[in-house]
Amino acid sequence: MILRIAFLVLVWLSIPPFAYAQTQKAAAPAKRELVVGVNNAPPFAMKGSDGAWSGLSIELWRQVAKATNRTFRFVEIRDMPELIQETAAGNLDVAVGAITVTVEREKVLDFTQSYYSTGTGIAVPVVSVMNWATLRRAMTSFNFVQAVAALIGLTLVAGILVWLLERRQNEYFGGSITKGISSSVWWSTLAMTQRSSAEKGPQTILGRSVATIWLVVSVITIAVFTAGVTSVLTTSQIQGTIYGASDLESVRVGTVKGTSSESDLLRRKLKFQPYETLSDGLKALRAGRIDAFVYDKPLLTWAIRQGFASRLKVLDISIEAQNYAFALPPDSPLRKSLSIAILDAVQKESWSEARIRYLGEDSLSSP
C-alpha cells in the first residue's frame, strides 16, 4: 500500500511540468517567412535575367538572415518612394537596397545598424568648355598664388646674391643700391627665362658660381611651375566651376526624384531638374541639358563605369554624408537581432571582399 501511494505521488508531481512544457511548446509560434522588399539599385541590389537578386546589400542580407535563422522571400518594389511607403505601412518586414537613413524617413520607419557610409556625389562632363570663370578661379587659387610667390621669391634671392658679389667689380651691377638691385633682379629674371646675355652676367668666380646654381635651379623651377599650372588648368577644365554645394547655385542641376539626394537639394534651396531614373539623368548630363548630376556617390560611380566612363566623371567631393541601413516598419521586433547580425557580418573578411568586388578598392577607405 505504501509503495502504491508513493508511486501515485510521483506520477502526480511529474504531470504539471510535463503538461506545462507541452503547453509552452504548443504556444511557441514558428518563425514565419519574412517579406523582404527590394528595388533595383546597382551595385547594392541588382536583378539578373533569371530573376535572381545580387549586389552588396543583397549579400549582406543573406548573411544576416542565415545568422538569425530566418527564411524570406524577395518582393520587387518599383522605386524608392514606394519601397519606403510599403515598409512604413507594415506590408514589408524588411526593405533592402541602397536605403539612406534620413530625418524624414526616421519619422515613419525604423532602421537597423548602418552598414555602409558614403556621401552625395556630383557627376559632371569630362570635357567641358574652358570659360573665363574657370580660368579666373584657377589663376586665383591658393596653390597657384603660392607657386607664383615662390617663383618671384627665388628670383629676388638670386638677384640680391649676385648684386652683393658683383656690385664692386661689375659696372652692370654697380651704382646706387636701387640701380644695382634692380639690374641684378632683372638679370636673374632673364636668366630664369633663358634670355640673359653673357657679357652682362657675373664676372667674379663667386658670382658665376651663384649664377650657375641659379640657372640650374631656375630650369627645374620653371618645369615644376609649368607642370603645376597645366595640372590646375586641366583639373579646372574637367571639374569646371563646381567645387562644392555652393557652386551648384550657378549651374543646371539634376537628380533622381523621390530620393534622399532630392531632399538634400530641397533643403539647400537649390533649383534642379528631377528625373525618373539615374540613367535618364546621366543621359541628360551627357547630352548637355544639365551641367551637374547629384546622387548617391557609389551608385553614380557604378552607373558611369557601366556606360558613361568616356564622357562623364564623378568629382572627388561629397556634399552630404550618407549612411545605408536596412529599413523596418515602426517598432519592429526584428531591429535588435538584425543589427547585431549586421555588426558581426561587417567585421568579417568576406564583407571587405564583397565591397572590393562591387565598389572597388577605394571603397575600403569609407567606414
Coordinates of C-alpha atoms in Angstrom, one line a residue:
M1 CA 0.0 0.0 0.0
I2 CA 2.8 2.4 0.9
L3 CA 4.6 1.7 -2.4
R4 CA 1.4 2.3 -4.3
I5 CA 0.8 5.7 -2.6
A6 CA 4.4 6.7 -3.3
F7 CA 4.0 5.8 -7.0
L8 CA 0.9 7.8 -7.3
V9 CA 2.5 10.8 -5.7
L10 CA 5.5 10.6 -8.1
V11 CA 3.1 10.4 -11.1
W12 CA 1.1 13.4 -9.8
L13 CA 4.2 15.5 -9.3
S14 CA 5.5 14.7 -12.8
I15 CA 2.3 15.7 -14.6
P16 CA 2.4 19.5 -14.2
P17 CA 5.9 20.1 -15.5
F18 CA 5.3 17.8 -18.4
A19 CA 1.9 19.4 -19.2
Y20 CA 3.4 22.9 -18.8
A21 CA 6.3 22.0 -21.2
Q22 CA 3.9 20.7 -23.7
T23 CA 1.7 23.8 -23.4
Q24 CA 4.7 26.1 -23.9
K25 CA 5.9 24.1 -26.9
A26 CA 2.4 24.3 -28.5
A27 CA 2.2 28.1 -27.7
A28 CA 5.7 28.9 -29.2
P29 CA 4.9 30.2 -32.7
A30 CA 7.1 29.0 -35.6
K31 CA 9.2 31.7 -37.2
R32 CA 7.3 32.9 -40.3
E33 CA 8.8 33.7 -43.7
L34 CA 9.8 37.3 -43.9
V35 CA 8.7 39.5 -46.8
V36 CA 11.8 41.5 -47.9
G37 CA 11.2 44.4 -50.2
V38 CA 13.9 45.4 -52.7
N39 CA 14.2 47.7 -55.7
N40 CA 16.9 47.8 -58.4
A41 CA 19.8 50.0 -57.2
P42 CA 23.1 48.7 -58.7
P43 CA 25.6 47.8 -57.2
F44 CA 23.7 47.3 -54.0
A45 CA 20.7 45.4 -55.4
M46 CA 20.5 44.0 -58.9
K47 CA 18.0 41.7 -60.5
G48 CA 19.5 39.3 -63.0
S49 CA 17.9 38.0 -66.2
D50 CA 17.0 34.8 -64.3
G51 CA 15.1 36.8 -61.7
A52 CA 17.7 36.2 -59.0
W53 CA 18.9 39.1 -56.9
S54 CA 22.5 40.0 -56.3
G55 CA 24.5 43.0 -55.0
L56 CA 26.3 44.3 -52.0
S57 CA 23.2 44.8 -49.8
I58 CA 21.7 41.5 -51.0
E59 CA 24.8 39.5 -50.0
L60 CA 24.8 41.2 -46.6
W61 CA 21.1 40.4 -46.1
R62 CA 21.6 36.7 -46.9
Q63 CA 24.3 36.6 -44.3
V64 CA 22.1 38.3 -41.7
A65 CA 19.2 36.1 -42.5
K66 CA 21.3 33.0 -42.1
A67 CA 22.8 34.3 -38.8
T68 CA 19.3 35.0 -37.4
N69 CA 17.8 31.7 -38.7
R70 CA 15.2 33.5 -40.9
T71 CA 13.6 32.4 -44.1
F72 CA 12.5 35.0 -46.5
R73 CA 11.2 35.9 -50.0
F74 CA 12.1 38.9 -52.1
V75 CA 9.3 41.2 -53.3
E76 CA 10.4 43.7 -56.0
I77 CA 9.3 47.3 -55.5
R78 CA 9.1 49.8 -58.3
D79 CA 11.1 52.7 -56.8
M80 CA 12.4 54.1 -53.6
P81 CA 9.4 56.2 -52.6
E82 CA 7.1 53.1 -52.9
L83 CA 9.7 51.0 -51.0
I84 CA 9.6 53.4 -48.1
Q85 CA 5.8 53.7 -48.2
E86 CA 5.2 49.9 -48.2
T87 CA 7.7 49.4 -45.4
A88 CA 6.2 52.2 -43.3
A89 CA 2.7 50.6 -43.8
G90 CA 3.9 47.3 -42.5
N91 CA 3.4 45.5 -45.8
L92 CA 7.1 44.6 -45.8
D93 CA 9.1 43.1 -42.9
V94 CA 12.4 44.5 -44.2
A95 CA 13.5 46.8 -47.0
V96 CA 16.9 46.1 -48.6
G97 CA 18.9 48.1 -51.1
A98 CA 20.7 51.5 -51.2
I99 CA 18.5 53.0 -48.5
T100 CA 19.8 56.1 -46.9
V101 CA 19.0 57.0 -43.3
T102 CA 17.4 60.5 -43.3
V103 CA 15.4 62.6 -40.8
E104 CA 12.2 62.3 -42.9
R105 CA 12.4 58.5 -43.1
E106 CA 13.3 58.1 -39.4
K107 CA 9.9 59.7 -38.7
V108 CA 8.0 56.9 -40.4
L109 CA 10.5 54.0 -40.3
D110 CA 12.9 52.1 -38.1
F111 CA 16.4 51.4 -39.3
T112 CA 18.9 48.7 -38.4
Q113 CA 22.6 49.4 -37.6
S114 CA 24.2 51.2 -40.6
Y115 CA 26.5 49.0 -42.7
Y116 CA 28.0 51.5 -45.2
S117 CA 28.9 55.2 -45.0
T118 CA 29.3 57.3 -48.1
G119 CA 28.2 60.7 -49.4
T120 CA 26.2 62.5 -52.1
G121 CA 28.3 62.8 -55.2
I122 CA 28.4 65.1 -58.2
A123 CA 28.9 64.0 -61.7
V124 CA 30.0 66.4 -64.5
P125 CA 31.0 66.0 -68.1
V126 CA 34.7 65.1 -68.6
V127 CA 35.2 67.6 -71.3
S128 CA 33.7 71.0 -70.6
V129 CA 34.4 74.3 -72.3
M130 CA 37.0 76.5 -70.6
N131 CA 35.4 79.8 -69.7
W132 CA 36.7 82.9 -68.0
A133 CA 35.1 82.0 -64.7
T134 CA 37.0 78.7 -64.7
L135 CA 40.3 80.4 -65.7
R136 CA 39.9 83.2 -63.1
R137 CA 39.2 80.6 -60.4
A138 CA 42.2 78.6 -61.4
M139 CA 44.5 81.6 -61.5
T140 CA 43.4 82.9 -58.1
S141 CA 43.5 79.6 -56.3
F142 CA 45.8 79.4 -53.2
N143 CA 48.1 76.8 -54.8
F144 CA 48.6 78.9 -57.9
V145 CA 49.3 82.1 -56.0
Q146 CA 51.6 80.2 -53.7
A147 CA 53.6 78.9 -56.7
V148 CA 53.9 82.4 -58.2
A149 CA 55.1 83.9 -54.9
A150 CA 57.7 81.2 -54.5
L151 CA 59.0 81.8 -58.1
I152 CA 59.2 85.5 -57.5
G153 CA 60.9 85.0 -54.1
L154 CA 63.6 82.7 -55.7
T155 CA 64.3 85.3 -58.4
L156 CA 64.7 88.1 -55.8
V157 CA 67.1 86.0 -53.7
A158 CA 69.2 85.0 -56.7
G159 CA 69.4 88.6 -57.9
I160 CA 70.3 90.1 -54.5
L161 CA 73.1 87.5 -54.0
V162 CA 74.6 88.3 -57.4
W163 CA 74.4 92.0 -56.6
L164 CA 76.2 91.5 -53.3
L165 CA 79.0 89.6 -55.0
E166 CA 79.3 91.7 -58.2
R167 CA 78.5 95.3 -57.2
R168 CA 82.1 96.4 -56.7
Q169 CA 83.7 94.7 -59.7
N170 CA 81.0 94.7 -62.3
E171 CA 79.7 98.0 -63.7
Y172 CA 76.4 96.5 -64.7
F173 CA 75.6 95.7 -61.1
G174 CA 77.2 98.9 -59.7
G175 CA 75.9 102.3 -58.9
S176 CA 73.3 103.1 -56.3
I177 CA 71.6 100.3 -54.3
T178 CA 68.4 100.8 -56.2
K179 CA 70.1 100.6 -59.6
G180 CA 72.3 97.7 -58.6
I181 CA 69.5 95.6 -57.1
S182 CA 67.1 96.3 -60.0
S183 CA 69.8 95.4 -62.5
S184 CA 70.6 92.1 -60.7
V185 CA 67.0 91.1 -60.3
W186 CA 66.4 91.9 -63.9
W187 CA 69.4 89.7 -64.8
S188 CA 68.1 86.8 -62.6
T189 CA 64.7 87.1 -64.3
L190 CA 66.3 87.0 -67.8
A191 CA 68.5 84.1 -66.7
M192 CA 65.5 82.2 -65.4
T193 CA 63.7 82.6 -68.7
Q194 CA 67.0 81.9 -70.7
R195 CA 67.1 85.5 -72.1
S196 CA 70.3 86.8 -70.5
S197 CA 73.5 87.7 -72.4
A198 CA 76.9 86.5 -71.3
E199 CA 78.6 89.9 -71.4
K200 CA 76.2 91.3 -68.8
G201 CA 76.5 88.4 -66.5
P202 CA 78.6 88.0 -63.3
Q203 CA 82.4 88.3 -63.7
T204 CA 83.7 87.1 -60.4
I205 CA 84.2 83.4 -59.5
L206 CA 81.7 83.5 -56.6
G207 CA 79.2 85.5 -58.8
R208 CA 79.4 83.0 -61.6
S209 CA 79.1 80.1 -59.1
V210 CA 75.9 81.6 -57.8
A211 CA 74.7 82.2 -61.4
T212 CA 75.4 78.6 -62.4
I213 CA 73.4 77.3 -59.5
W214 CA 70.6 79.7 -60.2
L215 CA 70.5 78.7 -63.9
V216 CA 70.1 75.0 -63.0
V217 CA 67.6 75.7 -60.2
S218 CA 65.6 78.0 -62.4
V219 CA 65.3 75.4 -65.2
I220 CA 63.9 72.9 -62.7
T221 CA 61.7 75.5 -61.0
I222 CA 60.2 76.6 -64.3
A223 CA 59.5 73.0 -65.3
V224 CA 57.7 72.3 -62.0
F225 CA 55.8 75.6 -62.2
T226 CA 54.7 74.8 -65.8
A227 CA 53.5 71.3 -64.8
G228 CA 51.6 72.7 -61.8
V229 CA 49.8 75.3 -63.9
T230 CA 49.0 72.7 -66.5
S231 CA 47.6 70.4 -63.8
V232 CA 45.5 73.2 -62.3
L233 CA 44.0 74.2 -65.7
T234 CA 43.4 70.6 -66.7
T235 CA 41.6 69.9 -63.4
S236 CA 39.6 73.1 -63.7
Q237 CA 38.6 72.1 -67.2
I238 CA 37.4 68.7 -66.1
Q239 CA 35.8 69.9 -62.9
G240 CA 34.5 73.2 -64.3
T241 CA 33.3 75.7 -61.7
I242 CA 32.0 73.1 -59.3
Y243 CA 34.0 72.7 -56.1
G244 CA 31.2 72.3 -53.5
A245 CA 27.5 72.5 -52.9
S246 CA 27.5 76.4 -53.1
D247 CA 28.7 76.2 -56.7
L248 CA 25.6 74.3 -57.7
E249 CA 23.6 77.5 -57.5
S250 CA 25.1 78.8 -60.8
V251 CA 24.7 75.6 -62.9
R252 CA 21.9 73.4 -64.1
V253 CA 21.5 70.5 -61.7
G254 CA 19.7 67.2 -62.0
T255 CA 18.9 64.3 -59.6
V256 CA 16.5 61.3 -59.2
K257 CA 13.2 62.3 -57.8
G258 CA 11.9 60.9 -54.6
T259 CA 15.4 60.1 -53.3
S260 CA 17.5 61.5 -50.4
S261 CA 19.6 63.4 -52.9
E262 CA 16.4 65.3 -53.9
S263 CA 15.8 66.1 -50.2
D264 CA 19.3 67.4 -49.9
L265 CA 18.9 69.8 -52.8
L266 CA 15.5 70.9 -51.5
R267 CA 16.9 71.6 -48.0
R268 CA 19.7 73.7 -49.6
K269 CA 17.1 75.5 -51.6
L270 CA 18.8 74.7 -54.9
K271 CA 17.0 74.5 -58.2
F272 CA 17.2 71.2 -60.0
Q273 CA 15.6 69.1 -62.7
P274 CA 14.1 65.8 -61.4
Y275 CA 14.5 62.6 -63.4
E276 CA 12.7 59.3 -63.1
T277 CA 15.8 57.2 -63.2
L278 CA 19.6 57.5 -62.7
S279 CA 20.1 56.5 -66.3
D280 CA 17.8 59.3 -67.6
G281 CA 19.7 61.9 -65.6
L282 CA 23.1 60.7 -66.8
K283 CA 21.9 60.8 -70.4
A284 CA 20.7 64.4 -70.0
L285 CA 24.1 65.3 -68.5
R286 CA 25.9 63.6 -71.4
A287 CA 23.7 65.5 -73.9
G288 CA 24.5 68.8 -72.2
R289 CA 20.9 69.5 -71.0
I290 CA 22.2 69.9 -67.4
D291 CA 25.7 70.8 -66.1
A292 CA 25.8 68.5 -63.0
F293 CA 24.0 65.5 -61.6
V294 CA 23.7 64.9 -57.9
Y295 CA 23.1 61.4 -56.5
D296 CA 24.5 58.8 -54.1
K297 CA 28.2 58.6 -54.9
P298 CA 28.7 54.8 -55.1
L299 CA 25.6 54.5 -57.3
L300 CA 26.8 57.3 -59.5
T301 CA 30.3 55.8 -59.8
W302 CA 28.9 52.4 -60.7
A303 CA 26.5 53.7 -63.4
I304 CA 29.2 55.9 -65.0
R305 CA 31.6 52.9 -65.1
Q306 CA 29.0 50.8 -66.9
G307 CA 28.1 53.1 -69.7
F308 CA 29.3 56.7 -69.4
A309 CA 33.0 56.4 -68.5
S310 CA 34.3 58.2 -71.6
R311 CA 32.0 61.2 -71.2
L312 CA 31.2 61.7 -67.5
K313 CA 33.2 61.8 -64.3
V314 CA 32.3 61.8 -60.6
L315 CA 34.1 64.6 -58.8
D316 CA 36.3 63.8 -55.8
I317 CA 34.0 65.7 -53.4
S318 CA 30.9 64.9 -51.4
I319 CA 28.2 67.4 -50.4
E320 CA 26.3 65.4 -47.8
A321 CA 27.2 62.4 -45.6
Q322 CA 25.0 59.3 -46.0
N323 CA 24.6 56.1 -44.1
Y324 CA 23.0 52.9 -45.6
A325 CA 20.9 50.6 -43.5
F326 CA 18.0 48.1 -43.8
A327 CA 14.6 49.7 -43.2
L328 CA 12.0 48.2 -41.0
P329 CA 8.3 49.1 -40.0
P330 CA 8.0 51.2 -36.9
D331 CA 8.7 49.4 -33.6
S332 CA 9.8 46.3 -35.5
P333 CA 10.8 43.4 -33.1
L334 CA 13.5 42.5 -35.7
R335 CA 15.6 45.6 -35.2
K336 CA 17.9 44.4 -32.4
S337 CA 18.6 40.9 -33.8
L338 CA 19.3 42.2 -37.3
S339 CA 21.5 45.0 -36.0
I340 CA 23.6 42.5 -34.0
A341 CA 23.9 40.3 -37.1
I342 CA 25.0 43.2 -39.2
L343 CA 27.6 44.4 -36.8
D344 CA 29.0 40.8 -36.8
A345 CA 28.9 40.5 -40.6
V346 CA 30.7 43.7 -41.5
Q347 CA 33.6 42.8 -39.3
K348 CA 34.3 39.7 -41.3
E349 CA 36.8 39.4 -44.2
S350 CA 34.0 38.3 -46.6
W351 CA 32.4 41.8 -46.2
S352 CA 35.6 43.5 -47.3
E353 CA 35.9 41.2 -50.2
A354 CA 32.3 41.9 -51.3
R355 CA 32.9 45.7 -51.1
I356 CA 36.0 45.4 -53.3
R357 CA 34.1 43.2 -55.7
Y358 CA 31.2 45.6 -56.1
L359 CA 32.7 49.0 -55.3
G360 CA 36.5 48.7 -55.9
E361 CA 39.5 49.1 -53.7
D362 CA 38.7 52.7 -52.9
S363 CA 35.5 51.7 -51.0
L364 CA 37.6 50.3 -48.1
S365 CA 38.6 53.9 -47.2
S366 CA 35.0 54.5 -46.2
P367 CA 33.7 53.4 -42.8

